[in-house]
Coordinates of C-alpha atoms and ligand atoms in Angstrom, one line a residue:
M1 CA 0.0 -0.1 0.1
F2 CA 1.0 3.4 -0.7
K3 CA 1.5 5.6 2.5
R4 CA 0.6 9.2 2.2
R5 CA 2.6 11.5 4.5
D6 CA 0.5 13.7 6.8
D7 CA 2.2 17.1 5.4
L8 CA 0.3 16.6 1.9
K9 CA -3.4 17.1 2.8
P10 CA -6.0 15.6 0.5
F11 CA -7.8 18.2 -1.7
E12 CA -11.1 19.6 -0.2
S13 CA -12.5 19.2 -3.6
K14 CA -11.6 16.7 -5.8
V15 CA -9.1 17.3 -8.6
W16 CA -10.5 15.6 -11.6
L17 CA -9.0 14.0 -14.6
S18 CA -11.0 16.0 -17.2
S19 CA -14.2 17.6 -16.2
P20 CA -16.8 19.9 -17.9
T21 CA -15.7 23.7 -17.8
M22 CA -18.6 25.8 -18.5
H23 CA -18.4 29.5 -19.3
G24 CA -22.1 30.8 -19.3
E25 CA -22.8 31.1 -23.0
E26 CA -23.7 27.5 -22.7
L27 CA -26.7 28.5 -20.6
K28 CA -27.9 31.3 -23.0
Y29 CA -28.2 29.0 -26.0
M30 CA -29.9 26.3 -24.0
A31 CA -32.2 29.1 -22.6
E32 CA -32.8 29.8 -26.2
A33 CA -33.8 26.4 -27.2
Y34 CA -36.2 26.4 -24.2
E35 CA -37.7 29.8 -24.8
S36 CA -38.4 29.2 -28.5
N37 CA -39.6 25.5 -27.6
W38 CA -37.3 23.8 -30.1
M39 CA -36.6 21.3 -27.1
S40 CA -35.9 18.5 -29.8
T41 CA -33.8 17.0 -32.2
V42 CA -34.4 20.1 -34.6
G43 CA -33.2 23.7 -34.3
V44 CA -31.0 26.7 -34.7
N45 CA -28.5 25.4 -32.1
I46 CA -27.8 21.9 -34.1
D47 CA -27.5 23.9 -37.4
M48 CA -24.9 26.2 -35.6
V49 CA -22.9 23.2 -34.1
E50 CA -22.8 21.3 -37.5
K51 CA -21.5 24.7 -39.1
I52 CA -18.8 25.3 -36.6
A53 CA -17.9 21.6 -36.6
A54 CA -17.2 21.6 -40.1
E55 CA -15.5 25.0 -40.2
K56 CA -13.1 24.1 -37.4
S57 CA -12.4 20.6 -38.7
G58 CA -11.8 21.8 -42.4
M59 CA -14.3 19.1 -43.5
K60 CA -17.2 20.3 -45.7
Y61 CA -20.1 18.6 -43.8
A62 CA -21.0 17.7 -40.1
V63 CA -24.0 15.9 -38.8
G64 CA -24.7 16.4 -35.2
L65 CA -25.7 13.1 -33.4
S66 CA -26.2 11.9 -29.8
C67 CA -22.5 10.7 -29.0
C68 CA -19.4 10.1 -31.1
T69 CA -19.9 6.2 -30.9
A70 CA -23.2 6.7 -32.8
A71 CA -21.1 8.7 -35.3
L72 CA -18.5 6.0 -35.7
H73 CA -21.3 3.8 -36.3
L74 CA -22.7 5.6 -39.2
C75 CA -19.2 6.1 -40.5
C76 CA -18.9 2.1 -40.4
R77 CA -22.4 1.8 -42.1
L78 CA -21.4 4.5 -45.0
A79 CA -17.8 3.0 -45.6
G80 CA -19.5 -0.7 -45.5
E81 CA -22.1 0.2 -48.1
R82 CA -19.7 2.1 -50.2
L83 CA -17.2 -0.7 -50.3
Y84 CA -19.4 -3.8 -50.3
G85 CA -22.7 -2.5 -51.4
K86 CA -25.9 -2.5 -49.4
P87 CA -26.8 -5.4 -47.3
A88 CA -29.8 -7.1 -46.9
V89 CA -31.9 -5.8 -43.7
S90 CA -31.0 -8.7 -41.5
H91 CA -27.1 -8.2 -42.2
G92 CA -24.8 -5.4 -41.4
A93 CA -22.6 -3.4 -44.1
L94 CA -19.5 -5.0 -42.6
E95 CA -20.8 -8.5 -42.3
G96 CA -17.9 -11.0 -42.2
R97 CA -15.3 -8.5 -43.3
R98 CA -12.2 -7.8 -41.4
V99 CA -11.5 -4.3 -40.4
F100 CA -7.9 -3.1 -39.2
C101 CA -8.4 -1.0 -36.0
S102 CA -6.5 1.1 -33.3
D103 CA -5.5 -1.6 -30.4
M104 CA -4.6 1.0 -27.6
T105 CA -7.8 3.0 -27.5
F106 CA -11.5 3.2 -25.9
D107 CA -13.4 0.2 -27.1
A108 CA -16.0 2.8 -28.4
T109 CA -13.5 3.2 -31.4
L110 CA -14.2 0.0 -33.0
N111 CA -17.4 -1.7 -31.3
P112 CA -19.4 0.0 -34.1
V113 CA -17.5 -2.4 -36.6
V114 CA -19.0 -5.1 -34.6
Y115 CA -22.5 -3.4 -35.0
E116 CA -22.2 -3.7 -38.6
G117 CA -20.8 -7.5 -38.4
G118 CA -17.2 -6.7 -39.0
I119 CA -14.5 -8.4 -37.5
P120 CA -11.7 -6.1 -35.9
V121 CA -8.1 -7.0 -36.4
F122 CA -6.0 -5.0 -34.0
I123 CA -3.1 -3.2 -35.4
D124 CA -0.1 -2.5 -32.6
T125 CA 1.0 0.9 -31.4
E126 CA 4.1 2.7 -32.3
M127 CA 6.1 3.5 -29.3
D128 CA 7.3 6.9 -30.8
S129 CA 3.6 8.3 -31.1
W130 CA 1.6 6.2 -28.9
N131 CA -0.8 5.9 -32.1
M132 CA -1.6 3.3 -34.4
D133 CA 1.8 2.1 -36.0
P134 CA 2.1 2.9 -39.7
V135 CA 5.0 0.1 -40.2
T136 CA 2.5 -2.7 -38.7
L137 CA -0.3 -1.4 -40.6
E138 CA 1.8 -1.6 -43.9
K139 CA 2.6 -5.2 -42.7
A140 CA -1.0 -6.0 -41.9
F141 CA -2.0 -5.2 -45.6
Q142 CA 0.9 -7.7 -46.8
F143 CA -1.1 -10.5 -44.4
Y144 CA -4.6 -9.3 -45.9
P145 CA -4.5 -7.4 -49.1
D146 CA -8.3 -7.7 -49.0
V147 CA -8.9 -5.4 -46.2
K148 CA -10.7 -2.5 -47.3
L149 CA -11.4 -0.4 -44.1
V150 CA -9.0 0.9 -41.4
I151 CA -10.3 2.6 -38.0
A152 CA -7.6 4.8 -36.4
A153 CA -7.9 7.0 -33.4
E154 CA -5.5 9.9 -32.1
L155 CA -4.8 9.0 -28.6
Y156 CA -5.5 11.8 -25.7
G157 CA -5.2 14.3 -28.1
F158 CA -1.5 13.7 -29.2
P159 CA -1.7 12.7 -33.0
G160 CA 0.5 10.4 -34.8
R161 CA 1.0 10.7 -38.3
M162 CA -2.5 10.2 -39.5
D163 CA -1.6 11.4 -42.9
K164 CA 0.8 8.6 -43.4
I165 CA -1.8 6.1 -42.2
K166 CA -4.2 7.6 -44.8
R167 CA -1.5 7.2 -47.6
I168 CA -0.9 3.6 -46.6
C169 CA -4.9 3.2 -47.0
E170 CA -5.0 4.7 -50.4
K171 CA -2.0 2.8 -51.7
H172 CA -4.1 -0.5 -50.7
G173 CA -7.4 0.9 -52.1
A174 CA -8.9 1.2 -48.5
L175 CA -11.2 3.7 -46.9
L176 CA -10.1 5.3 -43.5
I177 CA -12.3 6.2 -40.5
E178 CA -10.6 8.7 -38.4
D179 CA -11.8 8.7 -34.6
A180 CA -10.8 12.2 -33.6
A181 CA -12.8 11.8 -30.5
E182 CA -10.0 12.9 -28.3
A183 CA -8.3 15.0 -30.9
M184 CA -10.6 18.2 -31.6
G185 CA -8.5 21.1 -32.3
A186 CA -5.3 19.2 -32.8
A187 CA -3.4 19.3 -36.0
I188 CA -0.8 17.6 -38.3
D189 CA 1.1 19.8 -40.4
G190 CA -1.2 22.5 -39.8
R191 CA -4.1 20.4 -40.9
Q192 CA -6.9 19.5 -38.3
C193 CA -7.6 16.1 -36.9
G194 CA -11.1 15.1 -38.1
S195 CA -9.9 16.0 -41.8
F196 CA -7.8 13.1 -42.4
G197 CA -10.6 10.2 -42.7
D198 CA -12.9 9.6 -45.7
Y199 CA -15.3 9.8 -42.7
S200 CA -14.4 11.0 -39.2
A201 CA -15.9 11.5 -35.7
V202 CA -15.6 14.1 -32.9
S203 CA -17.0 13.8 -29.3
Y204 CA -18.8 16.2 -27.1
N205 CA -18.5 13.7 -24.1
G206 CA -18.4 15.3 -20.8
N207 CA -14.7 14.5 -20.2
K208 CA -13.8 15.8 -23.7
I209 CA -11.9 19.1 -24.5
I210 CA -15.2 20.6 -25.0
T211 CA -18.3 19.0 -24.0
G212 CA -22.2 19.1 -24.4
S213 CA -22.6 16.7 -21.7
S214 CA -22.8 14.3 -24.6
G215 CA -23.1 14.6 -28.3
G216 CA -21.0 13.9 -31.3
C217 CA -20.4 14.9 -34.9
L218 CA -19.8 12.9 -38.1
L219 CA -17.6 14.8 -40.6
T220 CA -17.4 14.0 -44.4
N221 CA -16.5 15.7 -47.5
S222 CA -19.7 14.1 -49.2
I223 CA -22.9 15.9 -49.0
E224 CA -24.8 12.7 -50.2
D225 CA -23.1 10.8 -47.4
A226 CA -24.0 13.6 -44.9
N227 CA -27.4 13.4 -45.8
R228 CA -27.8 9.6 -45.7
A229 CA -26.1 9.8 -42.2
R230 CA -28.5 12.4 -41.0
K231 CA -31.6 10.6 -42.3
W232 CA -30.5 7.3 -40.6
S233 CA -30.0 9.2 -37.6
T234 CA -33.8 10.1 -37.4
Q235 CA -35.3 6.4 -38.1
S236 CA -34.7 6.7 -41.8
R237 CA -37.9 8.3 -42.5
E238 CA -38.4 8.8 -46.3
N239 CA -39.9 11.9 -47.8
A240 CA -43.6 10.7 -47.9
P241 CA -46.7 11.9 -46.5
W242 CA -46.7 8.9 -44.0
Y243 CA -44.3 6.9 -42.2
L244 CA -42.0 5.3 -45.1
H245 CA -39.1 3.3 -44.4
E246 CA -36.7 2.1 -47.2
E247 CA -33.8 1.4 -44.7
V248 CA -33.1 0.4 -41.1
G249 CA -32.8 3.5 -39.0
Y250 CA -31.7 4.7 -35.6
N251 CA -32.5 7.2 -33.2
Y252 CA -29.0 8.9 -32.9
R253 CA -29.5 12.8 -33.6
M254 CA -28.3 15.4 -31.5
S255 CA -30.7 17.2 -29.1
N256 CA -31.1 21.0 -29.9
V257 CA -30.7 21.6 -25.9
I258 CA -27.5 19.9 -26.0
A259 CA -26.4 21.5 -29.0
G260 CA -26.8 24.7 -27.2
V261 CA -24.2 23.8 -24.7
I262 CA -21.9 22.6 -27.6
R263 CA -22.5 25.9 -29.6
G264 CA -21.5 27.8 -26.3
Q265 CA -18.4 25.9 -25.8
Y266 CA -16.9 26.1 -29.2
G267 CA -15.7 29.4 -28.5
Y268 CA -13.3 28.2 -25.8
L269 CA -11.8 25.5 -27.7
E270 CA -8.4 27.5 -28.1
E271 CA -8.6 28.6 -24.5
H272 CA -9.2 24.8 -23.3
I273 CA -6.1 23.7 -25.4
R274 CA -4.0 26.5 -24.1
Q275 CA -4.7 25.4 -20.6
K276 CA -4.1 21.9 -21.3
R277 CA -0.9 22.7 -22.8
E278 CA 0.2 24.6 -19.9
I279 CA -0.7 21.7 -17.4
Y280 CA 1.4 19.4 -20.0
E281 CA 4.3 21.6 -19.6
R282 CA 4.3 22.0 -15.8
Y283 CA 4.2 18.2 -15.5
R284 CA 7.2 17.7 -17.9
E285 CA 9.1 20.4 -16.2
G286 CA 8.1 19.3 -12.5
L287 CA 8.8 15.6 -13.3
K288 CA 11.9 16.0 -15.4
D289 CA 14.3 14.3 -13.0
L290 CA 12.4 11.3 -12.6
P291 CA 12.8 8.3 -14.6
I292 CA 9.8 8.6 -16.5
R293 CA 8.7 10.3 -20.3
M294 CA 5.5 12.2 -21.0
N295 CA 3.3 11.2 -23.6
P296 CA 5.3 11.8 -26.9
I297 CA 4.8 14.8 -29.2
T298 CA 5.2 13.6 -32.9
T299 CA 7.2 15.8 -35.1
G300 CA 4.9 18.1 -37.3
T301 CA 2.2 17.9 -35.1
E302 CA 0.3 20.3 -32.5
P303 CA -1.7 18.0 -29.9
N304 CA -4.7 19.4 -28.0
Y305 CA -2.8 18.2 -25.0
W306 CA -6.2 16.6 -23.9
L307 CA -4.6 14.4 -21.2
S308 CA -1.2 14.5 -19.9
A309 CA 0.2 11.0 -19.3
L310 CA 3.5 9.6 -18.4
M311 CA 5.4 6.3 -18.8
I312 CA 7.9 4.8 -16.3
D313 CA 11.4 4.0 -18.0
E314 CA 11.8 0.1 -17.9
A315 CA 14.7 0.1 -15.3
A316 CA 12.6 2.2 -13.0
M317 CA 9.5 0.1 -13.0
C318 CA 8.9 -1.7 -9.3
R319 CA 7.3 -5.2 -9.5
Q320 CA 3.7 -5.0 -10.6
V321 CA 1.1 -7.7 -11.5
R322 CA -1.9 -7.0 -13.3
G323 CA -4.8 -9.8 -13.0
E324 CA -8.2 -9.2 -14.9
K325 CA -9.5 -7.1 -12.3
R326 CA -6.8 -6.4 -9.4
A327 CA -3.1 -5.2 -9.4
L328 CA -0.7 -5.8 -7.0
Y329 CA 2.9 -4.4 -6.6
R330 CA 5.9 -4.1 -4.4
S331 CA 7.3 -0.7 -3.4
E332 CA 11.0 -0.5 -4.0
G333 CA 13.4 2.5 -3.5
G334 CA 14.2 4.6 -6.6
K335 CA 11.3 2.7 -8.6
S336 CA 7.7 2.8 -8.9
C337 CA 4.9 1.7 -10.8
P338 CA 1.3 2.9 -12.3
T339 CA -0.7 1.2 -9.8
E340 CA 1.4 2.8 -6.8
I341 CA 1.2 6.2 -8.6
L342 CA -2.3 5.9 -9.2
E343 CA -2.9 5.1 -5.6
A344 CA -0.7 8.0 -4.4
I345 CA -2.8 10.2 -6.5
G346 CA -6.1 8.9 -5.4
S347 CA -4.8 9.4 -1.5
I348 CA -4.7 13.4 -2.2
N349 CA -8.3 13.3 -3.5
A350 CA -7.3 13.7 -7.2
E351 CA -8.2 11.4 -10.2
G352 CA -5.6 9.6 -12.4
R353 CA -6.4 6.7 -14.7
P354 CA -4.6 3.9 -16.4
I355 CA -3.9 3.9 -20.1
W356 CA -6.4 2.2 -22.2
R357 CA -6.1 -1.4 -21.9
P358 CA -5.3 -2.4 -25.5
M359 CA -8.2 -4.2 -27.4
H360 CA -6.2 -7.5 -27.8
M361 CA -6.1 -7.7 -23.9
Q362 CA -9.9 -7.4 -23.6
P363 CA -11.9 -10.3 -22.8
M364 CA -14.6 -10.1 -25.7
Y365 CA -11.6 -9.5 -28.4
R366 CA -9.4 -12.2 -26.9
M367 CA -9.9 -14.5 -29.9
H368 CA -9.4 -11.6 -32.4
E369 CA -6.3 -11.4 -34.4
A370 CA -3.7 -8.7 -33.3
I371 CA -0.7 -7.7 -35.4
G372 CA 2.7 -6.3 -34.4
R373 CA 5.7 -5.5 -36.2
K374 CA 7.2 -9.0 -35.7
G375 CA 4.0 -10.8 -36.3
S376 CA 0.8 -11.9 -34.2
L377 CA 0.6 -10.4 -30.8
R378 CA -1.0 -13.8 -30.1
C379 CA 2.3 -15.1 -29.3
R380 CA 2.5 -13.4 -26.4
T381 CA 2.2 -15.2 -23.0
N382 CA 2.1 -12.7 -20.0
A383 CA 4.9 -10.6 -20.8
Y384 CA 5.2 -8.0 -23.6
I385 CA 8.4 -9.5 -24.7
N386 CA 7.9 -13.4 -24.8
E387 CA 10.3 -16.1 -25.3
I388 CA 10.0 -15.9 -29.2
G389 CA 10.6 -12.1 -29.4
C390 CA 7.2 -10.6 -30.2
V391 CA 7.1 -7.0 -29.0
D392 CA 3.7 -6.0 -27.9
V393 CA 3.9 -2.1 -27.8
G394 CA 0.6 -1.6 -26.5
A395 CA 0.8 -4.0 -23.5
D396 CA 4.0 -2.2 -22.7
I397 CA 2.8 1.3 -22.4
F398 CA -0.3 0.0 -20.6
D399 CA 2.1 -1.8 -18.2
R400 CA 4.3 1.1 -17.5
G401 CA 2.0 4.3 -18.3
L402 CA -0.8 6.2 -16.5
C403 CA -2.9 9.3 -17.1
L404 CA -2.3 12.3 -14.7
P405 CA -5.2 14.9 -13.5
S406 CA -5.4 17.2 -16.3
D407 CA -8.5 19.2 -15.5
N408 CA -8.1 22.7 -16.8
K409 CA -9.5 23.8 -13.5
M410 CA -6.9 22.5 -11.6
T411 CA -4.8 25.2 -10.0
V412 CA -1.0 25.7 -10.1
E413 CA -0.7 24.9 -6.3
E414 CA -2.8 21.7 -7.0
Q415 CA -0.7 20.6 -9.5
D416 CA 2.3 21.0 -7.5
V417 CA 1.1 18.8 -5.0
V418 CA 0.1 16.1 -7.7
I419 CA 3.6 16.5 -9.0
E420 CA 5.1 16.2 -5.3
I421 CA 3.2 13.1 -4.6
V422 CA 4.4 11.6 -7.8
K423 CA 8.1 12.3 -7.0
R424 CA 7.6 10.5 -3.7
C425 CA 6.7 7.3 -5.2
F426 CA 10.2 7.1 -6.5
E427 CA 12.0 7.8 -3.2
Ligands
PLP501 C1 -14.6 9.1 -25.8 C2 -14.3 8.6 -27.0 C3 -15.1 7.8 -28.0 C4 -17.0 7.7 -27.4 O1 -17.5 9.2 -27.4 P1 -18.9 9.5 -27.2 O2 -19.4 10.7 -27.5 O3 -18.8 9.2 -25.5 O4 -19.6 8.3 -27.7 C5 -14.9 7.0 -29.0 N1 -13.4 7.0 -29.3 C6 -12.5 7.6 -28.3 C7 -11.2 7.4 -28.6 C8 -12.9 8.1 -27.4 O5 -12.1 8.8 -26.4

């Protein structure tokens, strides 16, 4: 157990990983929805959010939806129908098709593949960027030249070279779905994240860089696809004097009240990015003498700094064993491990989180294929480097990394205490 020393008192109000930061305009637009009685999935706020989301991302069209997961689902269906044609009513658009997916990400990135009957194949992570490894992706296309769809996420708002991923997709005649849920406002060579996919999605979930409490947008340059997604999201009603349905639909449309919150938040995206950047830089400076590195910034990219994360050097890891639901570790002088640091952060009433547990390590995806630079990640036993030399980068980052409290309302003094408690873990 980590022992907190008494001179560091727990914060009176919790310091969160990343919580909503409101400014006032949100309430104004919500009130407008209320006063005009557009308390449904139609209204000016939705129109405005779609306009702003498209402008900011550099895509031509945005479709306002209930969440980013719904957006990714419609991305999958659009891509599937474009690639393989329209499925029978009882099948999904990706039925029986392999799809290359980011491995170290939130499961919402690729669950929608399964909604459409597809089979996720996981692509290992690149150590230098913590994002999908382009080298492994290229290799995966050698194994499976028939694959026609890739879903890649930008981790924690620190993009890798999504442009490179896109070029690899083009070379192999595959479409790209970009999950920019965590990366709104981040850029690669000056080009906004969310604009690299044939279809992309952003999120306004409560802990993202800006929020509507929930919500998401699908982004595309095709007006036909935007209109189809919009129609599907409102139960696929055809233009007829009665309820006429030619296709399966969903109830995925964004609420005009929530759109009011998002509309109010958009003007603060840059401010939030600035604050998150300062947080990241203070951690980097404050922790620079420890045997750790911060989550990497890839050359040519501008992160939105959504979550600050760190990874402990291999030589400075104390022993840690993670089972399915529990973790054990042994404290050692000069060393630490994520479990100890997360406990320490929790002891002062702050919130840290483990790195996304890679998808190939999830019970529900355990039988799926997962590809790394040296071949299948399935050749791993428990360690991330096993006896026949498979290197599983995602498992390694999960093992040695963690997310630090990154709330933009955290004060400098509070962050100093977090930095101090992390340092003590290595004493
Ligand atoms: C948050 C998140 C999602 C899901 O967003 P929702 O709006 O909550 O559905 C998808 N992918 C990634 C990488 C995320 O972080």
